[in-house]
Amino acid sequence: MGRATFTYEETGYFLRVKLKGDIDHHSAVAIRSGMDSLLYKIRPRRLYLDLSGVDFMDSSGLGLIMGRYALMKEIGGDVVVCDPCPGVDRVIKLAGLDKLVRIERSKTDAAGQDKPRSRRVRKEVLK
Amino acid sequence: MKSNKFNAKVVNKMQLKLPSLSVNEGMARAAVAAFVSQLDPTATELADIKCAVSEAVTNCIVHGYRDSVGYVRMTVKLCEGRIVRIEIADKGCGIADVKQARQPLFTTDAAGERSGMGFTVMESFTDGVRVSSKLGKGTTVTMIKVLADLDLT
């Protein structure tokens, strides 16, 4: 339980948003408005949604991801979902959201996964 | 015989009544999870139950009591045969067409970024969902989850 929060990191064209906590209808409302003002301000080419810190998500989270996908399309970018836990992954797959947005999984476990993968991804995108 | 899942003998029971404030969604699923824990469900079973409860309670708050605040009543019954029966009821506006509401991606609130997957999640993550609704009277969702036998070896 408890409020869901997010932190973000901006690198060039990329915006990486790391969500933490439970994503339900209650928390999605706050995350959505906070994230949207950020997206309009930064206008990134790609939004990474890091879900490694989220251990519960219901269909409100699906709405949140789909909404951000639509917004990113509008400003000419895309969305990548990173490291959903098994429970969150099942909800995503149930809705077929994995066909709409790319899901990235780091090879290592949750701890310290960030750097090697993001570097690799960046290179892949920039070439 | 299949309908037996819905009327198996009750062993233990819990009731909870909460105002339809979105902040209570987390409370509702945590309470159900804590109560069901006495049956030693697997982590996946518990995650399924929490998600299904979250959907049903959110429906009461977002749709049932769209323009008002009312009570969401939750009854959890632990039945023989490791059957968990969860009833979530509101006295809100009711559903005009239950069959349509249960369709994947159907939503009456697209502006609110509802994905329309609530009932689909409930159906996928539980072993049976019944919906009874009356316009202007409210909606009751009954969900059944059959837990796998305990591995005592």
XYZ file of C-alpha atoms in Angstrom:
280
model
C 0.000 0.000 0.000
C 0.962 3.602 0.246
C 1.242 6.280 -2.340
C 2.883 5.582 -5.630
C 5.644 7.964 -6.584
C 7.931 8.414 -9.528
C 11.375 9.750 -10.205
C 12.705 10.690 -13.593
C 15.943 11.041 -15.417
C 16.392 12.941 -18.638
C 19.168 11.953 -21.024
C 19.134 13.634 -24.392
C 16.088 12.526 -26.266
C 15.122 10.008 -23.635
C 13.072 10.292 -20.533
C 13.247 7.523 -18.013
C 10.461 7.461 -15.451
C 10.819 5.053 -12.581
C 7.559 4.256 -10.856
C 7.409 3.019 -7.315
C 4.509 1.651 -5.280
C 1.121 0.224 -6.192
C -0.528 1.456 -9.367
C -4.285 1.491 -9.014
C -7.017 3.949 -9.921
C -6.170 6.096 -6.917
C -2.455 6.453 -7.593
C -2.746 6.509 -11.391
C -4.538 9.855 -11.327
C -1.649 11.637 -9.607
C 1.043 9.873 -11.630
C -0.737 10.704 -14.854
C -0.933 14.443 -14.272
C 2.634 14.645 -12.973
C 3.993 12.658 -15.874
C 2.034 14.524 -18.537
C 3.286 17.938 -17.542
C 6.778 16.467 -17.684
C 6.181 14.966 -21.122
C 4.847 18.197 -22.558
C 7.779 20.126 -21.129
C 10.556 17.755 -22.203
C 8.917 16.273 -25.304
C 11.193 13.228 -25.379
C 11.550 10.899 -28.348
C 11.227 7.910 -26.113
C 9.661 7.357 -22.742
C 11.049 4.525 -20.654
C 8.579 3.401 -18.031
C 10.578 1.546 -15.447
C 8.177 -0.716 -13.545
C 10.793 -2.609 -11.532
C 9.640 -0.861 -8.354
C 5.963 -1.639 -8.914
C 4.692 -4.795 -7.273
C 1.004 -4.278 -7.882
C -0.827 -2.969 -10.914
C -4.435 -3.367 -12.011
C -6.242 -2.287 -15.173
C -5.847 1.356 -14.156
C -2.160 0.865 -14.897
C -3.070 -0.406 -18.344
C -5.024 2.789 -18.897
C -2.025 4.765 -17.686
C 0.371 3.045 -20.108
C -2.067 3.223 -23.035
C -2.698 6.906 -22.357
C 1.002 7.704 -22.292
C 1.455 5.694 -25.470
C -1.166 7.868 -27.165
C 0.435 11.033 -25.850
C 3.914 9.994 -26.964
C 2.562 9.206 -30.406
C 1.050 12.650 -30.517
C 4.384 14.324 -29.757
C 6.238 11.969 -32.077
C 7.786 9.423 -29.751
C 7.274 5.962 -28.364
C 7.056 4.110 -25.067
C 9.172 1.266 -23.711
C 8.115 -0.560 -20.566
C 11.002 -1.877 -18.482
C 11.191 -4.744 -16.015
C 7.617 -5.472 -14.969
C 7.444 -8.017 -12.136
C 5.627 -11.306 -12.923
C 2.293 -10.095 -11.512
C 2.372 -6.863 -13.468
C 3.559 -8.744 -16.536
C 0.481 -10.965 -16.471
C -1.846 -7.967 -16.460
C 0.069 -6.407 -19.366
C -0.071 -9.605 -21.403
C -3.733 -10.145 -20.622
C -4.531 -6.863 -22.336
C -2.125 -7.572 -25.200
C -0.270 -4.406 -24.302
C 3.003 -6.178 -25.062
C 1.987 -5.990 -28.713
C 1.548 -2.235 -28.530
C 4.619 -1.190 -26.576
C 8.025 -2.797 -26.315
C 8.790 -4.583 -23.068
C 12.404 -4.674 -22.017
C 13.762 -6.992 -19.404
C 17.205 -6.641 -17.943
C 19.157 -9.856 -17.763
C 20.219 -9.305 -14.186
C 17.810 -9.220 -11.284
C 16.155 -6.101 -9.941
C 19.202 -4.758 -8.124
C 21.531 -2.532 -10.130
C 20.116 -3.304 -13.525
C 20.049 0.178 -14.879
C 23.292 1.219 -16.476
C 24.455 -1.517 -18.821
C 21.062 -1.881 -20.378
C 20.257 1.756 -20.907
C 23.612 2.301 -22.580
C 23.035 -0.576 -24.920
C 19.583 0.677 -25.746
C 20.804 4.170 -26.435
C 23.383 2.935 -28.896
C 20.862 0.815 -30.664
C 18.525 3.734 -31.086
C 21.101 6.275 -32.162
C 22.671 4.325 -34.985
C -22.073 -29.631 -10.069
C -20.188 -26.595 -11.293
C -22.415 -24.123 -9.490
C -21.313 -25.740 -6.234
C -18.359 -23.419 -6.271
C -20.778 -20.618 -5.549
C -22.533 -22.277 -2.632
C -19.908 -24.370 -0.900
C -20.093 -24.540 2.898
C -18.675 -21.466 4.599
C -15.920 -22.005 7.179
C -14.847 -18.444 7.924
C -16.109 -15.062 6.939
C -15.067 -11.410 6.893
C -17.035 -8.291 6.136
C -15.851 -4.816 5.381
C -17.725 -1.631 4.612
C -15.853 1.315 3.190
C -16.907 4.660 1.720
C -16.269 4.831 -2.002
C -13.102 6.902 -1.796
C -10.327 5.887 -4.143
C -7.833 5.940 -1.273
C -9.646 2.855 0.081
C -8.799 0.679 -2.934
C -5.456 -0.254 -1.435
C -7.091 -0.942 1.916
C -9.682 -3.230 0.339
C -7.200 -5.482 -1.434
C -4.798 -5.532 1.514
C -7.640 -6.588 3.830
C -8.721 -9.417 1.529
C -5.132 -10.559 1.096
C -4.580 -10.610 4.865
C -7.761 -12.598 5.464
C -7.123 -15.131 2.694
C -3.541 -15.645 3.896
C -4.749 -18.090 6.549
C -5.251 -20.612 3.726
C -1.601 -20.299 2.645
C -2.275 -19.328 -0.958
C 0.606 -19.180 -3.407
C 2.035 -15.770 -4.256
C 0.374 -15.962 -7.666
C -3.027 -16.825 -6.208
C -2.758 -13.920 -3.796
C -1.727 -11.541 -6.576
C -4.701 -12.729 -8.661
C -7.126 -12.130 -5.798
C -5.726 -8.688 -5.030
C -5.975 -7.644 -8.641
C -9.533 -8.943 -9.049
C -10.647 -7.210 -5.830
C -9.002 -3.994 -6.909
C -10.938 -4.079 -10.191
C -14.288 -4.732 -8.547
C -13.824 -2.054 -5.880
C -12.599 0.449 -8.460
C -15.718 -0.255 -10.518
C -17.922 0.604 -7.520
C -16.033 3.841 -6.957
C -15.627 4.980 -10.567
C -18.883 3.739 -12.056
C -21.345 2.715 -9.341
C -20.958 5.906 -7.349
C -20.010 8.083 -10.304
C -21.278 11.372 -8.934
C -21.667 10.509 -5.299
C -20.033 8.771 -2.381
C -21.658 5.656 -0.985
C -20.629 2.491 0.735
C -18.802 -0.406 -0.849
C -19.546 -3.643 0.984
C -17.181 -6.509 0.762
C -17.795 -10.012 2.072
C -15.097 -12.651 1.896
C -16.035 -16.239 2.661
C -13.575 -19.052 2.999
C -15.392 -22.248 2.063
C -14.726 -25.951 2.157
C -12.489 -27.197 -0.612
C -10.217 -24.164 -0.415
C -12.771 -22.030 -2.177
C -12.616 -18.286 -1.629
C -15.815 -16.437 -2.369
C -15.680 -12.660 -2.589
C -18.740 -10.466 -2.880
C -18.324 -6.799 -3.635
C -21.478 -4.733 -3.669
C -22.494 -1.125 -4.121
C -25.808 0.667 -4.042
C -24.880 2.907 -6.934
C -26.313 3.514 -10.374
C -26.289 -0.080 -11.613
C -25.241 -1.405 -15.022
C -27.631 -1.023 -17.974
C -26.159 -3.898 -19.979
C -24.047 -6.317 -17.974
C -23.107 -8.401 -21.005
C -21.746 -5.351 -22.769
C -19.950 -4.121 -19.636
C -18.111 -7.440 -19.422
C -16.718 -7.127 -22.949
C -12.964 -6.496 -23.068
C -12.104 -2.846 -23.742
C -15.685 -1.665 -23.222
C -15.784 1.419 -21.059
C -18.197 4.246 -20.418
C -15.390 6.469 -19.202
C -12.727 6.731 -21.915
C -11.874 10.287 -20.893
C -10.854 9.042 -17.481
C -8.401 6.666 -19.157
C -10.230 3.576 -17.999
C -8.882 0.692 -20.028
C -12.139 -1.246 -20.100
C -10.335 -4.338 -18.873
C -11.756 -4.545 -15.356
C -14.175 -7.438 -15.848
C -11.713 -9.191 -18.145
C -9.098 -9.095 -15.388
C -11.630 -10.411 -12.855
C -12.642 -13.244 -15.194
C -9.064 -14.174 -16.036
C -7.690 -14.082 -12.519
C -10.501 -15.937 -10.769
C -12.441 -19.169 -11.359
C -15.868 -17.637 -11.736
C -17.529 -14.240 -11.795
C -21.216 -13.480 -11.368
C -22.669 -10.037 -11.778
C -26.111 -9.004 -10.670
C -27.155 -5.447 -11.248
C -30.256 -3.342 -11.208
C -30.434 0.175 -12.602
C -30.668 2.692 -9.807
C -30.289 -0.025 -7.148
C -26.695 -1.128 -7.420
C -24.406 -3.926 -8.458
C -23.046 -7.021 -6.755
C -20.065 -8.879 -8.147
C -19.364 -12.357 -6.790
C -16.010 -13.926 -7.518
C -14.785 -17.419 -6.789
C -11.183 -18.412 -6.469
C -10.319 -22.056 -5.932
C -6.918 -22.355 -4.293
C -4.638 -25.229 -5.225
C -4.260 -27.994 -2.668
C -1.587 -27.458 -0.083
C 1.565 -29.370 -0.762
C 2.272 -30.955 2.615
C 5.288 -32.999 1.604
